[in-house]
Coordinates of C-alpha atoms in Angstrom, one line a residue:
X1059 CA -12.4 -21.1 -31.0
X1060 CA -13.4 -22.3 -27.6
X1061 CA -16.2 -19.6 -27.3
X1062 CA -17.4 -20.6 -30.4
X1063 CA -17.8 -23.8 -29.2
X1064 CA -19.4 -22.5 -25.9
X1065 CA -21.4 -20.1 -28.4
X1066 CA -22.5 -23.3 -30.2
X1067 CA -23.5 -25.6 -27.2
X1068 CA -25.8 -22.8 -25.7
X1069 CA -27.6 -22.6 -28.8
X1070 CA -28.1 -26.8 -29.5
X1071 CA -31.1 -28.8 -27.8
X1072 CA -29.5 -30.4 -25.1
X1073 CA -32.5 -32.6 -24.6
X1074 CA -31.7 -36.7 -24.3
X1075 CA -28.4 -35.9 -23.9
X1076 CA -26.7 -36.4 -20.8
X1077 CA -23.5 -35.5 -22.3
X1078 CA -24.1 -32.6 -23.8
X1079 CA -26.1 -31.1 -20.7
X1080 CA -23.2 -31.6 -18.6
X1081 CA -21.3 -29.4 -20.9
X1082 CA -24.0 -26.8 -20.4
X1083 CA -23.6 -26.7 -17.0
X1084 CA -20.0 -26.3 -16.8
X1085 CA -20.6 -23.8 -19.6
X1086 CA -23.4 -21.7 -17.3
X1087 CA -20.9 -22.3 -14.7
X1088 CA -18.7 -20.6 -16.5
X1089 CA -20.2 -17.9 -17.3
X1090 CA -21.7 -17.1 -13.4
X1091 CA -18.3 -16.9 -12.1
X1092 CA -17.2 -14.4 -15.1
X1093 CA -20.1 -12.3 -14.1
X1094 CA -19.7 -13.0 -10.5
X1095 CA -23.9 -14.0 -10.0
X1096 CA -25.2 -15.4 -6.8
X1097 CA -25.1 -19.0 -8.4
X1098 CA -21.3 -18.8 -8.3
X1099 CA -20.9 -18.9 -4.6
X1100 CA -20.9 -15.5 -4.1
X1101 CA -19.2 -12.1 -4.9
X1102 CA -15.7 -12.5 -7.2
X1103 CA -12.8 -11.7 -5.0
X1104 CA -10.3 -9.4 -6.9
X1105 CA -8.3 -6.4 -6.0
X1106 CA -9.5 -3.2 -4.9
X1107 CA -9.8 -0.3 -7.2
X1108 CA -8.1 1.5 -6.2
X1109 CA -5.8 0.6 -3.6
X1110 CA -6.0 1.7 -0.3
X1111 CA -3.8 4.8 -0.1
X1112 CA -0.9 3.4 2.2
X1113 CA -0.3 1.2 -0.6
X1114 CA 0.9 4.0 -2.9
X1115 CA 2.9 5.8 0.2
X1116 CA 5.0 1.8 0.9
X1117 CA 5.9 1.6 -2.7
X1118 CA 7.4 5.3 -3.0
X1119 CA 9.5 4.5 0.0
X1120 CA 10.2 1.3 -1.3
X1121 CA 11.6 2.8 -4.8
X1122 CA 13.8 5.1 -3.0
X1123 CA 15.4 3.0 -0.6
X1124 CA 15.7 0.2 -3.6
X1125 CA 17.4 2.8 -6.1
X1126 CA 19.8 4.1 -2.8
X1127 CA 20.2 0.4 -1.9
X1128 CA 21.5 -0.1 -5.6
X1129 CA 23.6 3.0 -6.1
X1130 CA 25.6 1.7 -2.7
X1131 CA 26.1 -1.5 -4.3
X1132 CA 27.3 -0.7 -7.8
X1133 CA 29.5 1.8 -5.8
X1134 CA 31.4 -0.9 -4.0
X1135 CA 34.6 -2.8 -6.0
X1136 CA 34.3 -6.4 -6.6
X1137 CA 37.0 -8.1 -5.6
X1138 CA 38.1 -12.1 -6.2
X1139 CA 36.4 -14.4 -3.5
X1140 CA 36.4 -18.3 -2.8
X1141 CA 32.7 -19.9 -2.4
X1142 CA 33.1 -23.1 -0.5
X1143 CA 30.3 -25.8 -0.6
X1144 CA 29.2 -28.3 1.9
X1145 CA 31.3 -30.8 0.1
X1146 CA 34.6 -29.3 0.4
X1147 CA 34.3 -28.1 -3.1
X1148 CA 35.5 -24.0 -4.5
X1149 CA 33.8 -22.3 -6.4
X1150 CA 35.3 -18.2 -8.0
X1151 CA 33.3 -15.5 -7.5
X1152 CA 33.3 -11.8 -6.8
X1153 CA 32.3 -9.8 -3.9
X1154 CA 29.3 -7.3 -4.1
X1155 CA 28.3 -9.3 -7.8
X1156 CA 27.9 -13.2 -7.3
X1157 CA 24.8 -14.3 -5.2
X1158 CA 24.4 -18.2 -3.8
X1159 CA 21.5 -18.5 -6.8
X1160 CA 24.5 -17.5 -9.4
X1161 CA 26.5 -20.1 -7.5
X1162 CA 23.8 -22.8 -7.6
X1163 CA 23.0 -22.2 -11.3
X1164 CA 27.0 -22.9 -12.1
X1165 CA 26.0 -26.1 -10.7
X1166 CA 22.9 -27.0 -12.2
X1167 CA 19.7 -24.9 -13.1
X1168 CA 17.2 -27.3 -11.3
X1169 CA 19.3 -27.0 -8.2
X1170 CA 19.0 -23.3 -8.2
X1171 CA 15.5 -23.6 -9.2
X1172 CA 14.8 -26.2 -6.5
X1173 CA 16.6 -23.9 -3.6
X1174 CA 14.8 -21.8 -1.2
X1175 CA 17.5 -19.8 0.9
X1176 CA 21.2 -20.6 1.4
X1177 CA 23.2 -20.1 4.6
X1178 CA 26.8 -18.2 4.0
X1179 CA 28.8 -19.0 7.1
X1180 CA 26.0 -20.5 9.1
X1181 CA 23.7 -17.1 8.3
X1182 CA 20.5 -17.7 6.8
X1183 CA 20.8 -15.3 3.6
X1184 CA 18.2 -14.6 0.3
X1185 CA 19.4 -16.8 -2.6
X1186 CA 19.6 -13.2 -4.3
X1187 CA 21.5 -11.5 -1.7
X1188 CA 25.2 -10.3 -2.8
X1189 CA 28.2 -12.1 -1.4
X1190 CA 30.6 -9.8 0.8
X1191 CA 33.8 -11.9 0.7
X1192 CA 34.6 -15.4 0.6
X1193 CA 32.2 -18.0 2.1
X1194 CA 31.1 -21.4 3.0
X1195 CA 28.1 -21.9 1.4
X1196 CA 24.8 -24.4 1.7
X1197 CA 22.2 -24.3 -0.5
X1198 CA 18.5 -25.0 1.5
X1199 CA 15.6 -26.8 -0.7
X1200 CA 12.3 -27.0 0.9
X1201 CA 12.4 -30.6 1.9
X1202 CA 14.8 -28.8 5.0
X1203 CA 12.9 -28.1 7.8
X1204 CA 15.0 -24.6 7.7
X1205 CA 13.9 -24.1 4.1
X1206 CA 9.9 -25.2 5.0
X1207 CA 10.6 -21.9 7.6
X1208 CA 11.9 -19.9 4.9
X1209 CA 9.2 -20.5 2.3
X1210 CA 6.4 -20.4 4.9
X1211 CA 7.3 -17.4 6.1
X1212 CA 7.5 -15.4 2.7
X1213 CA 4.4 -17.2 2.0
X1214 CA 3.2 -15.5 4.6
X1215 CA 3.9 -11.8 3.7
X1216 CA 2.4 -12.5 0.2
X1217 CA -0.8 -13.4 2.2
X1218 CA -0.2 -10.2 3.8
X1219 CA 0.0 -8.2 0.8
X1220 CA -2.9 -10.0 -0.7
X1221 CA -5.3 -9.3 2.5
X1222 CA -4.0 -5.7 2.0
X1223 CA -5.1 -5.3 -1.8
X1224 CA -8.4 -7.0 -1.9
X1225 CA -9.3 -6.6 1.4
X1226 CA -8.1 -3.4 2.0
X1227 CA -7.1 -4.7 5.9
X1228 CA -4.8 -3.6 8.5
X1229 CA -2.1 -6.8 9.3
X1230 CA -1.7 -7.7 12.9
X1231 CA 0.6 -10.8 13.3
X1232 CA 1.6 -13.5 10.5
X1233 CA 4.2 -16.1 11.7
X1234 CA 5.2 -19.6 9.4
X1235 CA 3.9 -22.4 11.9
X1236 CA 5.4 -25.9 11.8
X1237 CA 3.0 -27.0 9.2
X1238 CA 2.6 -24.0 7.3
X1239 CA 1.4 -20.1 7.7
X1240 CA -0.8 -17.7 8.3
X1241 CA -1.9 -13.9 8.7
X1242 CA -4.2 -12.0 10.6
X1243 CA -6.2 -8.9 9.5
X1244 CA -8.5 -6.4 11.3
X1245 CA -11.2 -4.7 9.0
X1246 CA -14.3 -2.8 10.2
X1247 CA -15.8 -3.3 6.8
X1248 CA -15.0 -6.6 5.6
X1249 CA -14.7 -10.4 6.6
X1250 CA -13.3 -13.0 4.8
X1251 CA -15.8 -16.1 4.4
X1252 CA -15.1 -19.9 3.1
X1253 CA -17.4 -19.0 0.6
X1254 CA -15.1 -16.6 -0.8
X1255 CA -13.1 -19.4 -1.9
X1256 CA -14.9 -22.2 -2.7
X1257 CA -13.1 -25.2 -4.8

């Protein structure tokens, strides 16, 4: 329906209405960034086709090493374990099968939702990590300056991944900083422009 309408404004007189030219213009808009035209600040951004090859050689390693990592666990025998919270509060669960996000969502969906990383027995650990044995447990929401760390710093190896599929470049060093994150690159063919990404 809406490119019907879009259809339908291209083909009207616009003229001696302001209105309706402003709706072309967002139309045109539009339709230079689908086709990625010089009037839409510059060549579309996407992911390259195909990847660059070490792409393809990560993720095989990554599928064995996940299928081995997953074999060992559903090897091991859950036992019984007692999950302590901040508040002095237990909580049943079983080794090598409950993880702090099953924990949390006991509690409440928005607090699991709202958590970035826990800490079992003062160790940061992934909300999706398996518990080993009983624990004391604190759930860490981004308003933490420990969670901010956390967040940033995954943030930051999605970046990564991102510089690696569209810009086919090799990562040099990508730390969370106090107010955020970042990632450096090194490419002999490409640069990355504000124009890239214009808002």
């Amino acid at each position: 329906m809406a490119d019907n309408v879009a259809q339908g404004i291209e083909n009207m007189s616009l003229e001696g209405d302001k209105k309706l030219k402003g709706l072309q213009k967002k139309n045109d808009k539009k339709k230079a960034a689908k086709e990625g035209s010089p009037s839409s600040g510059g060549k579309k951004v996407c992911e390259m086709k195909p990847p660059p090859e070490f792409i393809a050689s990560r993720l095989v390693m990554w599928d064995r090493l996940k299928a081995e990592q997953d074999a060992e666990m559903a090897a091991k025998v859950p036992v019984d374990i007692t999950v302590t919270l901040p508040d002095g509060k237990t909580v049943p669960g079983q080794s090598w099968r409950t993880t702090p996000y099953d924990i949390a969502s006991g509690i409440s969906k928005g607090l699991a939702d709202s958590c970035v990383v826990a800490k079992v027995n003062g160790e940061v650990w992934d909300l999706d990590r398996v518990l080993e044995g009983d624990v004391k447990l604190e759930l860490i929401k981004f308003d933490d300056d420990e969670g901010q760390a956390v967040f940033w710093h995954s943030s930051a190896h999605i970046l990564g991944e991102a510089m690696e599929r569209v810009y086919g470049g090799h990562l040099c060093y990508g730390p969370p900083i106090e107010q955020g994150f970042y990632y450096d690159m090194h490419s002999a063919d490409v640069s990355v422009k504000d124009e890239d990404y214009k808002v």
